[in-house]
Coordinates of C-alpha atoms in Angstrom, one line a residue:
M1 CA 0.0 0.1 0.1
A2 CA 1.5 3.3 -1.0
V3 CA 2.3 6.1 1.7
P4 CA 0.0 8.9 1.7
P5 CA 1.8 12.0 0.4
S6 CA 0.6 13.7 3.6
T7 CA 2.7 11.4 5.8
Y8 CA 5.6 10.8 3.7
P9 CA 8.0 13.9 4.9
R10 CA 7.2 12.8 8.5
R11 CA 8.5 9.1 7.6
L12 CA 11.3 10.2 5.4
L13 CA 13.7 11.2 8.5
P14 CA 13.3 7.9 10.6
L15 CA 13.4 5.8 7.4
F16 CA 16.7 7.4 6.3
L17 CA 18.4 7.2 9.6
G18 CA 17.2 3.6 10.2
L19 CA 18.4 2.5 7.1
F20 CA 21.9 4.2 7.6
Q21 CA 22.3 2.7 11.2
G22 CA 21.3 -0.6 10.2
T23 CA 23.7 -0.9 7.5
L24 CA 26.5 0.3 9.7
L25 CA 25.5 -2.3 12.0
L26 CA 26.1 -4.8 9.6
F27 CA 29.3 -3.3 8.4
F28 CA 30.8 -3.2 11.9
A29 CA 29.9 -6.7 12.5
L30 CA 31.7 -7.6 9.4
F31 CA 34.8 -5.5 9.2
V32 CA 35.3 -3.4 12.3
T33 CA 37.4 -4.7 15.2
Y34 CA 40.0 -3.6 17.9
D35 CA 43.6 -4.4 17.9
E36 CA 44.3 -7.5 19.9
P37 CA 46.1 -6.9 23.4
S38 CA 49.7 -7.1 23.4
A39 CA 51.5 -9.3 25.7
H40 CA 54.6 -7.1 25.8
V41 CA 54.7 -4.8 28.8
E42 CA 56.4 -2.0 26.5
D43 CA 53.4 -2.1 24.1
T44 CA 50.8 -1.8 26.8
N45 CA 52.5 1.3 28.3
L46 CA 52.8 2.8 24.8
V47 CA 49.1 2.5 24.4
A48 CA 48.3 3.5 27.8
N49 CA 50.2 6.6 27.5
Q50 CA 48.6 7.5 24.1
V51 CA 45.4 7.1 25.5
Y52 CA 45.9 9.2 28.7
S53 CA 47.5 11.8 26.4
T54 CA 44.9 11.9 23.7
F55 CA 41.5 11.3 25.5
P56 CA 41.5 14.6 27.8
F57 CA 41.7 16.5 24.4
F58 CA 39.2 14.4 22.6
Q59 CA 36.7 15.2 25.7
D60 CA 37.5 18.8 25.2
I61 CA 36.6 18.6 21.8
Q62 CA 33.4 16.8 22.5
V63 CA 32.1 19.4 24.8
M64 CA 33.3 22.4 22.1
L65 CA 31.0 20.4 19.4
V66 CA 27.9 19.2 21.5
V67 CA 27.8 21.8 23.9
G68 CA 29.6 25.0 22.9
L69 CA 28.8 25.0 19.3
G70 CA 25.3 23.7 19.9
L71 CA 24.6 26.6 22.4
L72 CA 26.2 29.0 19.7
L73 CA 23.5 28.2 17.2
T74 CA 20.7 29.1 19.5
F75 CA 20.6 32.8 18.5
L76 CA 17.4 32.0 16.9
P77 CA 14.8 32.4 19.4
R78 CA 12.3 30.0 18.2
Y79 CA 14.7 27.5 16.9
G80 CA 16.7 26.3 19.9
F81 CA 15.4 22.7 20.0
S82 CA 16.0 22.2 16.4
A83 CA 19.6 23.9 16.3
L84 CA 20.9 21.8 19.4
T85 CA 19.2 18.5 18.3
H86 CA 20.4 18.7 14.6
N87 CA 23.7 19.7 15.6
F88 CA 24.0 16.7 17.8
L89 CA 22.4 14.4 15.2
L90 CA 24.9 15.7 12.3
L91 CA 27.7 15.1 14.8
N92 CA 27.0 11.5 15.4
F93 CA 25.8 10.9 11.7
S94 CA 28.9 12.4 10.0
M95 CA 31.4 11.0 12.5
Q96 CA 30.1 7.4 11.8
W97 CA 30.1 8.0 7.9
A98 CA 33.4 9.3 8.2
L99 CA 34.7 6.5 10.2
V100 CA 33.2 4.0 7.5
L101 CA 34.8 6.0 4.6
Q102 CA 38.3 6.4 5.9
G103 CA 38.5 2.9 7.2
L104 CA 37.6 1.5 3.8
L105 CA 40.2 4.2 2.0
H106 CA 43.1 4.2 4.4
H107 CA 42.7 1.3 7.0
F108 CA 41.2 -1.7 5.4
H109 CA 43.9 -4.5 5.8
H110 CA 43.3 -8.3 5.4
G111 CA 39.5 -7.5 5.4
Q112 CA 39.4 -5.7 8.5
I113 CA 39.4 -2.2 9.9
H114 CA 41.3 -1.8 13.3
L115 CA 39.6 0.7 15.4
D116 CA 41.2 3.1 17.9
L117 CA 40.8 6.5 19.5
H118 CA 43.1 8.4 16.9
K119 CA 40.8 7.1 14.1
L120 CA 37.7 8.3 15.9
L121 CA 39.3 11.7 16.5
I122 CA 40.0 12.0 12.8
S123 CA 36.4 11.1 12.0
E124 CA 35.2 13.7 14.4
F125 CA 37.4 16.4 12.6
A126 CA 35.6 15.6 9.5
A127 CA 32.4 15.9 11.1
V128 CA 33.4 19.5 12.1
T129 CA 33.1 20.5 8.4
V130 CA 29.5 19.6 8.3
L131 CA 28.5 21.2 11.5
I132 CA 30.2 24.5 10.2
S133 CA 28.7 24.3 6.6
V134 CA 25.0 24.3 7.7
G135 CA 25.2 27.4 9.5
A136 CA 24.7 29.1 6.1
I137 CA 21.4 27.4 5.8
L138 CA 20.5 26.9 9.5
G139 CA 16.8 27.3 9.9
R140 CA 15.8 27.2 6.4
A141 CA 16.4 23.5 5.7
S142 CA 14.7 20.4 6.9
P143 CA 16.6 17.6 8.9
C144 CA 16.4 15.3 5.7
Q145 CA 18.4 17.9 3.7
L146 CA 21.0 18.5 6.4
L147 CA 21.7 14.8 6.5
I148 CA 22.1 14.5 2.7
M149 CA 24.3 17.6 2.7
A150 CA 26.5 15.8 5.3
T151 CA 26.5 12.6 3.2
C152 CA 27.8 14.6 0.1
E153 CA 30.1 16.8 2.1
I154 CA 32.1 14.0 4.2
P155 CA 33.7 12.2 0.9
I156 CA 34.4 15.6 -0.6
Y157 CA 36.1 16.7 2.4
L158 CA 38.2 13.5 2.7
A159 CA 39.2 13.9 -0.9
S160 CA 40.2 17.6 -0.5
E161 CA 42.0 17.0 2.7
W162 CA 44.1 14.2 1.1
V163 CA 45.1 16.4 -1.8
I164 CA 45.9 19.3 0.2
V165 CA 47.9 17.6 3.1
T166 CA 49.3 14.4 1.4
C167 CA 49.7 15.5 -2.1
L168 CA 50.7 19.2 -1.5
G169 CA 52.2 18.9 1.7
V170 CA 50.5 21.7 3.4
L171 CA 51.3 22.3 6.8
D172 CA 48.0 23.0 8.8
V173 CA 48.0 21.3 12.1
G174 CA 44.8 23.1 13.3
G175 CA 42.7 22.6 10.3
T176 CA 42.5 26.2 9.3
I177 CA 42.5 25.4 5.5
T178 CA 41.3 22.0 5.4
I179 CA 38.4 22.4 7.9
H180 CA 37.4 25.9 8.3
V181 CA 38.0 27.3 4.9
F182 CA 36.5 24.1 3.2
S183 CA 33.5 24.1 5.2
C184 CA 32.8 27.8 5.0
Y185 CA 32.9 27.9 1.0
F186 CA 30.9 24.6 1.0
G187 CA 28.3 25.9 3.0
L188 CA 28.0 29.0 1.0
G189 CA 28.0 26.8 -2.2
V190 CA 24.8 25.0 -0.9
S191 CA 23.3 28.0 0.2
K192 CA 23.9 29.9 -3.2
A193 CA 22.6 26.8 -5.0
L194 CA 19.7 26.0 -2.7
F195 CA 18.1 29.5 -2.7
R196 CA 19.3 30.6 -6.1
T197 CA 18.7 34.3 -6.5
T198 CA 15.9 34.6 -3.9
Q199 CA 16.3 37.6 -1.9
H200 CA 15.2 36.7 1.6
P201 CA 13.9 39.7 3.9
L202 CA 14.3 39.5 7.5
H203 CA 12.1 36.6 8.7
P204 CA 9.6 37.5 11.6
K205 CA 11.0 34.6 13.8
E206 CA 14.7 35.4 12.7
A207 CA 15.4 38.2 14.8
P208 CA 17.2 37.3 18.0
T209 CA 15.9 38.0 21.7
P210 CA 18.0 39.1 24.7
R211 CA 17.6 35.5 26.1
S212 CA 18.5 33.8 22.9
D213 CA 21.6 35.8 22.3
L214 CA 22.8 35.1 26.0
M215 CA 22.4 31.4 25.4
S216 CA 24.4 31.8 22.3
L217 CA 27.2 33.9 24.0
V218 CA 27.4 31.0 26.7
G219 CA 28.2 28.7 23.7
T220 CA 30.9 31.1 22.6
L221 CA 32.5 31.2 26.1
I222 CA 32.5 27.2 25.9
L223 CA 34.2 27.2 22.7
W224 CA 36.8 29.9 23.5
V225 CA 37.8 28.0 26.7
F226 CA 38.4 24.6 25.1
W227 CA 39.6 25.7 21.7
P228 CA 43.2 25.2 22.5
S229 CA 42.6 21.5 22.5
F230 CA 41.2 21.4 19.1
V231 CA 44.2 23.0 17.8
A232 CA 46.9 21.0 19.6
V233 CA 45.3 17.7 19.6
L234 CA 47.4 16.5 16.3
C235 CA 50.5 18.2 17.4
Q236 CA 53.4 16.1 18.3
P237 CA 53.6 15.8 22.2
G238 CA 56.1 18.0 23.8
D239 CA 57.4 21.4 22.4
A240 CA 55.2 21.5 19.7
Q241 CA 51.9 21.1 21.4
H242 CA 53.0 23.3 24.1
R243 CA 53.7 26.1 21.6
A244 CA 50.4 25.4 19.8
I245 CA 48.4 25.8 23.1
L246 CA 50.4 29.0 24.3
N247 CA 49.9 30.5 20.4
T248 CA 46.2 29.7 20.4
L249 CA 45.5 31.2 23.8
L250 CA 47.3 34.4 22.8
A251 CA 45.5 34.7 19.5
M252 CA 42.2 34.1 21.2
S253 CA 42.7 36.6 23.9
A254 CA 43.7 39.2 21.4
S255 CA 40.6 38.4 19.3
A256 CA 38.5 38.8 22.3
I257 CA 39.8 42.4 23.2
T258 CA 39.9 43.5 19.7
T259 CA 36.3 42.4 19.2
V260 CA 35.1 44.6 21.9
V261 CA 37.2 47.5 20.7
A262 CA 36.0 47.0 16.8
S263 CA 32.3 46.5 17.7
S264 CA 32.3 49.4 19.9
L265 CA 33.9 51.7 17.4
L266 CA 31.3 50.7 14.6
Q267 CA 28.2 51.8 16.6
R268 CA 27.6 55.2 16.8
D269 CA 26.4 54.9 20.4
G270 CA 29.5 52.8 21.3
K271 CA 27.5 49.8 22.5
L272 CA 28.5 46.3 21.6
S273 CA 26.8 43.9 19.1
P274 CA 26.2 40.4 20.6
S275 CA 26.8 38.8 17.2
H276 CA 30.1 40.4 17.2
L277 CA 31.0 39.1 20.5
Q278 CA 29.6 35.6 19.6
N279 CA 31.9 35.2 16.5
G280 CA 34.7 37.8 16.6
S281 CA 35.9 36.3 20.0
L282 CA 36.6 32.8 18.2
A283 CA 38.3 34.3 15.0
G284 CA 41.8 34.0 16.6
G285 CA 41.3 30.4 17.1
V286 CA 40.4 29.9 13.2
A287 CA 43.4 31.9 12.0
I288 CA 46.0 30.7 14.3
G289 CA 45.5 26.9 13.5
V290 CA 47.6 26.7 10.4
V291 CA 50.8 28.3 12.2
A292 CA 50.0 27.4 15.8
D293 CA 53.0 24.9 16.2
M294 CA 55.3 26.8 13.9
A295 CA 58.4 28.7 15.7
M296 CA 57.2 32.1 15.7
P297 CA 57.5 35.2 18.4
P298 CA 54.5 35.5 20.6
V299 CA 53.5 39.0 19.2
A300 CA 52.8 37.2 15.9
A301 CA 50.1 35.2 17.6
L302 CA 48.5 38.5 19.2
A303 CA 48.9 40.2 15.9
L304 CA 46.9 37.4 14.1
G305 CA 44.3 37.2 16.6
S306 CA 43.7 40.8 16.5
L307 CA 43.6 41.0 12.8
S308 CA 41.1 38.0 12.4
A309 CA 38.9 39.5 14.9
A310 CA 38.9 43.0 13.1
L311 CA 38.1 41.2 9.7
C312 CA 35.4 39.1 11.2
V313 CA 33.7 42.2 12.8
L314 CA 33.9 44.2 9.6
G315 CA 32.8 41.4 7.6
F316 CA 29.5 41.2 9.7
R317 CA 29.2 45.1 9.4
F318 CA 29.8 45.6 5.8
L319 CA 30.6 42.2 3.7
T320 CA 27.7 40.0 4.8
P321 CA 25.0 42.7 3.8
L322 CA 27.0 43.6 0.7
L323 CA 27.0 39.9 -0.5
G324 CA 23.4 39.8 0.2
R325 CA 22.6 42.6 -2.1
K326 CA 24.9 41.9 -4.9
L327 CA 25.1 38.0 -5.1
T328 CA 21.9 37.2 -3.0
L329 CA 23.9 35.2 -1.0
H330 CA 22.4 33.9 2.2
D331 CA 24.8 33.3 5.3
Q332 CA 22.6 32.7 8.3
C333 CA 25.4 32.2 10.8
G334 CA 27.9 34.5 9.1
I335 CA 30.2 31.3 8.5
H336 CA 32.0 33.6 6.2
N337 CA 33.1 36.0 8.6
L338 CA 34.0 33.3 11.4
H339 CA 35.5 30.8 9.5
G340 CA 36.3 31.9 5.6
L341 CA 38.0 35.6 6.2
P342 CA 40.0 34.4 9.3
G343 CA 41.1 30.9 7.4
I344 CA 42.1 32.8 4.5
L345 CA 44.1 35.4 6.8
G346 CA 45.7 32.3 8.5
A347 CA 46.5 30.7 5.1
A348 CA 48.1 33.9 4.3
A349 CA 50.1 34.1 7.4
S350 CA 51.4 30.6 6.9
V351 CA 52.9 31.7 3.6
L352 CA 54.7 34.6 5.3
A353 CA 55.8 32.1 8.2
V354 CA 57.3 29.7 5.9
L355 CA 59.3 32.4 3.9
V356 CA 60.7 33.7 7.1
A357 CA 61.4 30.2 8.6
S358 CA 64.7 30.0 7.1
K359 CA 65.9 33.3 8.7
D360 CA 65.1 31.9 12.0
T361 CA 67.8 29.5 13.4
S362 CA 67.3 30.0 16.9
G363 CA 64.2 27.9 17.4
S364 CA 63.0 24.7 15.8
H365 CA 59.6 23.4 14.8
P366 CA 59.4 19.8 16.0
S367 CA 56.1 18.8 14.3
Q368 CA 56.6 20.5 11.1
L369 CA 60.3 21.4 10.4
S370 CA 62.6 19.4 12.3
P371 CA 64.6 18.5 15.6
A372 CA 66.3 21.4 17.2
G373 CA 69.8 22.4 15.7
G374 CA 71.3 22.1 12.4
N375 CA 71.3 24.7 9.3
A376 CA 68.0 26.2 8.6
S377 CA 68.1 25.6 4.9
E378 CA 69.0 21.9 5.2
V379 CA 66.1 21.6 7.7
L380 CA 63.6 23.1 5.5
E381 CA 64.9 21.1 2.5
G382 CA 64.7 17.9 4.5
R383 CA 61.4 18.4 5.8
W384 CA 59.7 19.6 2.5
G385 CA 61.2 17.0 0.5
G386 CA 63.4 19.4 -1.5
R387 CA 60.9 21.8 -2.2
G388 CA 62.6 24.5 -0.2
V389 CA 61.2 27.5 1.2
G390 CA 59.6 29.2 -1.7
G391 CA 58.1 25.7 -2.9
Q392 CA 56.4 25.1 0.4
A393 CA 55.1 28.7 0.5
L394 CA 53.6 28.0 -3.1
C395 CA 52.0 24.8 -1.6
Q396 CA 50.4 26.6 1.2
A397 CA 48.8 29.1 -1.2
A398 CA 47.7 26.2 -3.5
G399 CA 46.1 24.4 -0.7
L400 CA 44.1 27.6 0.0
A401 CA 43.0 27.6 -3.7
V402 CA 42.2 23.8 -3.7
A403 CA 40.1 24.0 -0.3
V404 CA 38.1 27.2 -2.0
G405 CA 37.6 25.8 -5.4
A406 CA 36.8 22.3 -4.5
S407 CA 34.4 23.3 -1.7
L408 CA 32.5 26.0 -3.8
L409 CA 32.2 23.6 -6.9
A410 CA 30.9 20.4 -4.6
G411 CA 28.8 23.1 -2.4
L412 CA 26.9 24.3 -5.6
L413 CA 26.2 20.7 -6.9
T414 CA 25.1 19.4 -3.4
G415 CA 23.0 22.4 -2.9
A416 CA 21.3 21.7 -6.3
T417 CA 20.5 18.4 -5.1
L418 CA 18.8 19.4 -1.8
R419 CA 16.2 21.3 -4.3
L420 CA 14.6 17.8 -4.7
P421 CA 10.8 18.1 -3.5
C422 CA 11.0 14.8 -1.7
L423 CA 13.5 16.1 0.7
A424 CA 10.7 18.3 2.4
R425 CA 12.2 21.9 2.5
P426 CA 9.9 24.0 4.7
P427 CA 8.1 26.7 3.3
E428 CA 9.8 30.3 3.9
R429 CA 6.8 31.5 6.3
L430 CA 7.4 28.4 8.4
C431 CA 11.2 28.5 8.7
F432 CA 12.9 29.1 12.3
D433 CA 10.4 27.3 14.1
D434 CA 10.7 24.3 16.3
S435 CA 7.1 23.3 16.1
L436 CA 7.8 21.8 12.6
Y437 CA 10.1 19.3 14.1
F438 CA 9.2 19.0 17.8
K439 CA 6.2 18.1 19.9
I440 CA 6.1 21.2 22.0
Q441 CA 3.5 21.4 25.0
D442 CA 0.2 22.6 24.3
Q443 CA 1.4 23.3 20.7
A444 CA 0.7 20.4 18.8
E445 CA -2.9 19.8 20.0
S446 CA -3.6 23.8 19.6
P447 CA -1.6 25.5 17.1
G448 CA -2.7 29.1 18.8
P449 CA -5.0 31.8 17.6
D450 CA -2.3 33.5 15.4
S451 CA -1.5 30.5 13.3
S452 CA -3.0 29.4 10.1
A453 CA -4.6 26.3 9.4
E454 CA -1.7 25.5 6.9
E455 CA 1.0 26.1 9.7
G456 CA -0.8 23.8 12.0
A457 CA -1.1 21.1 9.4
L458 CA 2.5 21.4 8.4
A459 CA 3.3 21.2 12.0
L460 CA 1.8 18.2 12.6
K461 CA 2.9 16.7 9.2
E462 CA 6.9 17.8 9.6
R463 CA 7.5 17.2 13.1
V464 CA 10.2 14.6 14.0

């Protein structure tokens, strides 16, 4: 018996997720296993040390993604349940999907994939790209559209990262280019193709309230506290990791102060904008990732944090409205200002850092350059496979170009796919509303005197 059209959108989400999880259960049963315990004390101690050194960072990143980023997205006053839940759902969906793809591509040996904490961590990094990208279309896309977007984005991200890091040899320990820049322009590409040339005026449910802005600011504070773990987790333990933590803290501290300065100066009455604080305070963490463990003076981290925050605030004030008018580009969360502009600035800083690295023989770069000591030019030649300083600088620039170009093209194609009617995109007048997806007390039975019959029917039909 055919499914009635009125109930099809309601059944699409559990059907999609049920098939996905069931398939993964079968895949894990057949192909995924853990490493056999070693009988050697030395191997056991090595594994224990790796777990004890990595898991605290892993927990910090979990708090960032689940709590910090989730709360950051609650600035839409009537979309808080959806923002938190969809963020949580996409994290788990994307992490499992990335785990399968990475296992098949890189870790499939003798018919088995051996799972460990490091592989899980790398999969969560892949999931971050999805969580950032959906910020461009937050509130105007259905859960099914978001899941299809994640399904398309993860393999494209893995291919892009392989080209940038493995083929080009780009240095990007904190994911500034591979994660932030890629996810930003992928999300913008999806937004452009999904909404095409539609000019979206301010939605009546879109304006933040003091309460929703306060919740979003709490998310910013959580992200700010734990961001050094995100940048430093993949660094070599020791001096490089220590340097990455210090540089990240300095950059984010400078971005927090600069955000207050820039936001106040841009307002005629000198008051602060909540959206500037929520985003600009984090811009330093985005920009510093690509150079966090490089040998550079502390003042460079402070300068990079300040410049990135200024760019972010100026982007919100001038660039976002300009792109909306000229290109009809919809960017709900301002991901271009927080991830795109600071990411490009960080990539440019990495080119400069590579060019001046050969002049610095007093320090070393354990994770990206070499052990301490030795002639600087020999160090760079050995680490960069004979490319030399100029060659590595070109590779850094090429990595940025690949990230922007590949993500934009893939985003446009994905956005065109999301226009399929079967994916239950909400009508414009019903966007930014939890009642489409959640059973809210006293709202399901009675849509309210101000709600139309259409809104009540769609709320019942579309709710998850």
